[in-house]
JSON list of C-alpha atoms in Angstrom, two decimals:
[
{"chain": "A", "resi": 1233, "resn": "UNK", "atom": "CA", "xyz": [213.09, -45.20, 30.87]},
{"chain": "A", "resi": 1234, "resn": "UNK", "atom": "CA", "xyz": [213.93, -48.69, 32.10]},
{"chain": "A", "resi": 1235, "resn": "UNK", "atom": "CA", "xyz": [213.55, -50.10, 35.72]},
{"chain": "A", "resi": 1236, "resn": "UNK", "atom": "CA", "xyz": [216.04, -52.19, 37.33]},
{"chain": "A", "resi": 1237, "resn": "UNK", "atom": "CA", "xyz": [214.74, -54.46, 40.87]},
{"chain": "A", "resi": 1238, "resn": "UNK", "atom": "CA", "xyz": [217.32, -56.27, 42.74]},
{"chain": "A", "resi": 1239, "resn": "UNK", "atom": "CA", "xyz": [215.75, -58.72, 45.51]},
{"chain": "A", "resi": 1240, "resn": "UNK", "atom": "CA", "xyz": [218.29, -60.35, 47.83]},
{"chain": "A", "resi": 1241, "resn": "UNK", "atom": "CA", "xyz": [218.33, -63.15, 50.04]},
{"chain": "A", "resi": 1242, "resn": "UNK", "atom": "CA", "xyz": [221.39, -64.16, 52.47]},
{"chain": "A", "resi": 1243, "resn": "UNK", "atom": "CA", "xyz": [220.75, -67.89, 51.84]},
{"chain": "A", "resi": 1244, "resn": "UNK", "atom": "CA", "xyz": [220.54, -70.09, 48.93]},
{"chain": "A", "resi": 1245, "resn": "UNK", "atom": "CA", "xyz": [217.00, -70.28, 47.86]},
{"chain": "A", "resi": 1246, "resn": "UNK", "atom": "CA", "xyz": [217.98, -71.17, 44.07]},
{"chain": "A", "resi": 1247, "resn": "UNK", "atom": "CA", "xyz": [215.88, -74.40, 44.09]},
{"chain": "A", "resi": 1248, "resn": "UNK", "atom": "CA", "xyz": [212.69, -72.56, 45.42]},
{"chain": "A", "resi": 1249, "resn": "UNK", "atom": "CA", "xyz": [212.94, -69.77, 42.84]},
{"chain": "A", "resi": 1250, "resn": "UNK", "atom": "CA", "xyz": [213.01, -72.41, 40.19]},
{"chain": "A", "resi": 1251, "resn": "UNK", "atom": "CA", "xyz": [209.76, -74.14, 41.80]},
{"chain": "A", "resi": 1252, "resn": "UNK", "atom": "CA", "xyz": [207.54, -70.71, 42.05]},
{"chain": "A", "resi": 1253, "resn": "UNK", "atom": "CA", "xyz": [204.76, -70.27, 39.65]},
{"chain": "A", "resi": 1254, "resn": "UNK", "atom": "CA", "xyz": [205.79, -67.93, 36.37]},
{"chain": "A", "resi": 1255, "resn": "UNK", "atom": "CA", "xyz": [209.45, -68.77, 37.45]},
{"chain": "A", "resi": 1256, "resn": "UNK", "atom": "CA", "xyz": [209.94, -70.18, 33.46]},
{"chain": "A", "resi": 1257, "resn": "UNK", "atom": "CA", "xyz": [208.34, -67.56, 31.82]},
{"chain": "A", "resi": 1258, "resn": "UNK", "atom": "CA", "xyz": [209.05, -63.86, 30.85]},
{"chain": "A", "resi": 1259, "resn": "UNK", "atom": "CA", "xyz": [206.29, -61.42, 32.15]},
{"chain": "A", "resi": 1260, "resn": "UNK", "atom": "CA", "xyz": [205.22, -58.33, 30.07]},
{"chain": "A", "resi": 1261, "resn": "UNK", "atom": "CA", "xyz": [206.93, -55.70, 30.42]},
{"chain": "A", "resi": 1262, "resn": "UNK", "atom": "CA", "xyz": [210.12, -57.62, 31.56]},
{"chain": "A", "resi": 1263, "resn": "UNK", "atom": "CA", "xyz": [213.47, -57.30, 29.57]},
{"chain": "A", "resi": 1264, "resn": "UNK", "atom": "CA", "xyz": [216.26, -59.53, 31.50]},
{"chain": "A", "resi": 1265, "resn": "UNK", "atom": "CA", "xyz": [215.32, -61.46, 34.43]},
{"chain": "A", "resi": 1266, "resn": "UNK", "atom": "CA", "xyz": [218.58, -63.11, 36.47]},
{"chain": "A", "resi": 1267, "resn": "UNK", "atom": "CA", "xyz": [218.32, -65.44, 39.01]},
{"chain": "A", "resi": 1268, "resn": "UNK", "atom": "CA", "xyz": [221.15, -66.96, 40.74]},
{"chain": "A", "resi": 1269, "resn": "UNK", "atom": "CA", "xyz": [223.19, -67.81, 44.11]},
{"chain": "A", "resi": 1270, "resn": "UNK", "atom": "CA", "xyz": [226.57, -67.53, 45.52]},
{"chain": "A", "resi": 1271, "resn": "UNK", "atom": "CA", "xyz": [227.97, -68.12, 49.07]},
{"chain": "A", "resi": 1272, "resn": "UNK", "atom": "CA", "xyz": [226.75, -64.95, 49.92]},
{"chain": "A", "resi": 1273, "resn": "UNK", "atom": "CA", "xyz": [222.90, -65.71, 49.08]},
{"chain": "A", "resi": 1274, "resn": "UNK", "atom": "CA", "xyz": [220.44, -65.89, 46.50]},
{"chain": "A", "resi": 1275, "resn": "UNK", "atom": "CA", "xyz": [220.03, -62.67, 44.08]},
{"chain": "A", "resi": 1276, "resn": "UNK", "atom": "CA", "xyz": [216.69, -61.76, 41.56]},
{"chain": "A", "resi": 1277, "resn": "UNK", "atom": "CA", "xyz": [217.72, -58.88, 39.51]},
{"chain": "A", "resi": 1278, "resn": "UNK", "atom": "CA", "xyz": [215.18, -57.79, 36.69]},
{"chain": "A", "resi": 1279, "resn": "UNK", "atom": "CA", "xyz": [215.37, -54.93, 34.12]},
{"chain": "A", "resi": 1280, "resn": "UNK", "atom": "CA", "xyz": [211.61, -53.81, 33.16]},
{"chain": "A", "resi": 1281, "resn": "UNK", "atom": "CA", "xyz": [210.84, -51.52, 29.87]},
{"chain": "A", "resi": 1282, "resn": "UNK", "atom": "CA", "xyz": [209.35, -49.39, 32.84]},
{"chain": "A", "resi": 1283, "resn": "UNK", "atom": "CA", "xyz": [208.97, -48.73, 36.49]},
{"chain": "A", "resi": 1284, "resn": "UNK", "atom": "CA", "xyz": [205.14, -49.34, 35.93]},
{"chain": "A", "resi": 1285, "resn": "UNK", "atom": "CA", "xyz": [205.62, -52.88, 34.57]},
{"chain": "A", "resi": 1286, "resn": "UNK", "atom": "CA", "xyz": [207.83, -53.73, 37.40]},
{"chain": "A", "resi": 1287, "resn": "UNK", "atom": "CA", "xyz": [205.08, -52.61, 39.95]},
{"chain": "A", "resi": 1288, "resn": "UNK", "atom": "CA", "xyz": [201.94, -54.30, 38.10]},
{"chain": "A", "resi": 1289, "resn": "UNK", "atom": "CA", "xyz": [204.33, -57.80, 38.33]},
{"chain": "A", "resi": 1290, "resn": "UNK", "atom": "CA", "xyz": [204.69, -57.11, 41.70]},
{"chain": "A", "resi": 1291, "resn": "UNK", "atom": "CA", "xyz": [201.47, -56.61, 42.78]},
{"chain": "A", "resi": 1292, "resn": "UNK", "atom": "CA", "xyz": [200.13, -59.42, 40.56]},
{"chain": "A", "resi": 1293, "resn": "UNK", "atom": "CA", "xyz": [202.85, -62.04, 42.09]},
{"chain": "A", "resi": 1294, "resn": "UNK", "atom": "CA", "xyz": [202.44, -60.74, 45.68]},
{"chain": "A", "resi": 1295, "resn": "UNK", "atom": "CA", "xyz": [199.59, -63.28, 46.33]},
{"chain": "A", "resi": 1296, "resn": "UNK", "atom": "CA", "xyz": [201.64, -66.16, 45.10]},
{"chain": "A", "resi": 1297, "resn": "UNK", "atom": "CA", "xyz": [204.66, -65.56, 47.08]},
{"chain": "A", "resi": 1298, "resn": "UNK", "atom": "CA", "xyz": [202.87, -64.87, 50.08]},
{"chain": "A", "resi": 1299, "resn": "UNK", "atom": "CA", "xyz": [201.75, -68.69, 50.03]},
{"chain": "A", "resi": 1300, "resn": "UNK", "atom": "CA", "xyz": [205.18, -69.80, 48.99]},
{"chain": "A", "resi": 1301, "resn": "UNK", "atom": "CA", "xyz": [207.98, -71.19, 51.28]},
{"chain": "A", "resi": 1302, "resn": "UNK", "atom": "CA", "xyz": [209.93, -67.96, 50.01]},
{"chain": "A", "resi": 1303, "resn": "UNK", "atom": "CA", "xyz": [210.97, -66.56, 53.13]},
{"chain": "A", "resi": 1304, "resn": "UNK", "atom": "CA", "xyz": [211.13, -62.58, 53.02]},
{"chain": "A", "resi": 1305, "resn": "UNK", "atom": "CA", "xyz": [214.27, -60.78, 51.26]},
{"chain": "A", "resi": 1306, "resn": "UNK", "atom": "CA", "xyz": [216.79, -59.55, 53.33]},
{"chain": "A", "resi": 1307, "resn": "UNK", "atom": "CA", "xyz": [217.41, -56.66, 50.76]},
{"chain": "A", "resi": 1308, "resn": "UNK", "atom": "CA", "xyz": [215.32, -55.12, 47.71]},
{"chain": "A", "resi": 1309, "resn": "UNK", "atom": "CA", "xyz": [216.11, -52.32, 45.80]},
{"chain": "A", "resi": 1310, "resn": "UNK", "atom": "CA", "xyz": [214.55, -50.56, 42.66]},
{"chain": "A", "resi": 1311, "resn": "UNK", "atom": "CA", "xyz": [216.12, -47.90, 40.34]},
{"chain": "A", "resi": 1312, "resn": "UNK", "atom": "CA", "xyz": [215.36, -46.19, 37.15]},
{"chain": "A", "resi": 1313, "resn": "UNK", "atom": "CA", "xyz": [218.54, -46.96, 35.16]},
{"chain": "A", "resi": 1314, "resn": "UNK", "atom": "CA", "xyz": [220.56, -44.33, 33.81]},
{"chain": "A", "resi": 1315, "resn": "UNK", "atom": "CA", "xyz": [222.13, -46.84, 31.05]},
{"chain": "A", "resi": 1316, "resn": "UNK", "atom": "CA", "xyz": [221.56, -50.20, 29.82]},
{"chain": "A", "resi": 1317, "resn": "UNK", "atom": "CA", "xyz": [223.53, -52.24, 27.20]},
{"chain": "A", "resi": 1318, "resn": "UNK", "atom": "CA", "xyz": [222.31, -55.81, 26.06]},
{"chain": "A", "resi": 1319, "resn": "UNK", "atom": "CA", "xyz": [224.23, -57.62, 23.89]},
{"chain": "A", "resi": 1320, "resn": "UNK", "atom": "CA", "xyz": [222.33, -59.68, 21.39]},
{"chain": "A", "resi": 1321, "resn": "UNK", "atom": "CA", "xyz": [223.09, -63.52, 21.94]},
{"chain": "A", "resi": 1322, "resn": "UNK", "atom": "CA", "xyz": [225.10, -64.45, 18.77]},
{"chain": "A", "resi": 1323, "resn": "UNK", "atom": "CA", "xyz": [223.99, -67.11, 16.44]},
{"chain": "A", "resi": 1324, "resn": "UNK", "atom": "CA", "xyz": [226.28, -70.18, 15.18]}
]
């Protein structure tokens, strides 16, 4: 079953997220990666093939995150998805 993670910060960290190592690639097991900011803060939403894939990525990226200038998130959530719909990009 697929697994979703949502990480939130209460400030605009879009530029910091773009400079993190690996931010320009899609990790193994990742189905969708969304990073963005609004007037309320910054969000990282990721859809994984499984909870195990999400855990493996979190463990592997922890050392780099600890050395970055990224502050701890305000909120973190993870959950098994009950349904997922992804529309394929239309060509043309």
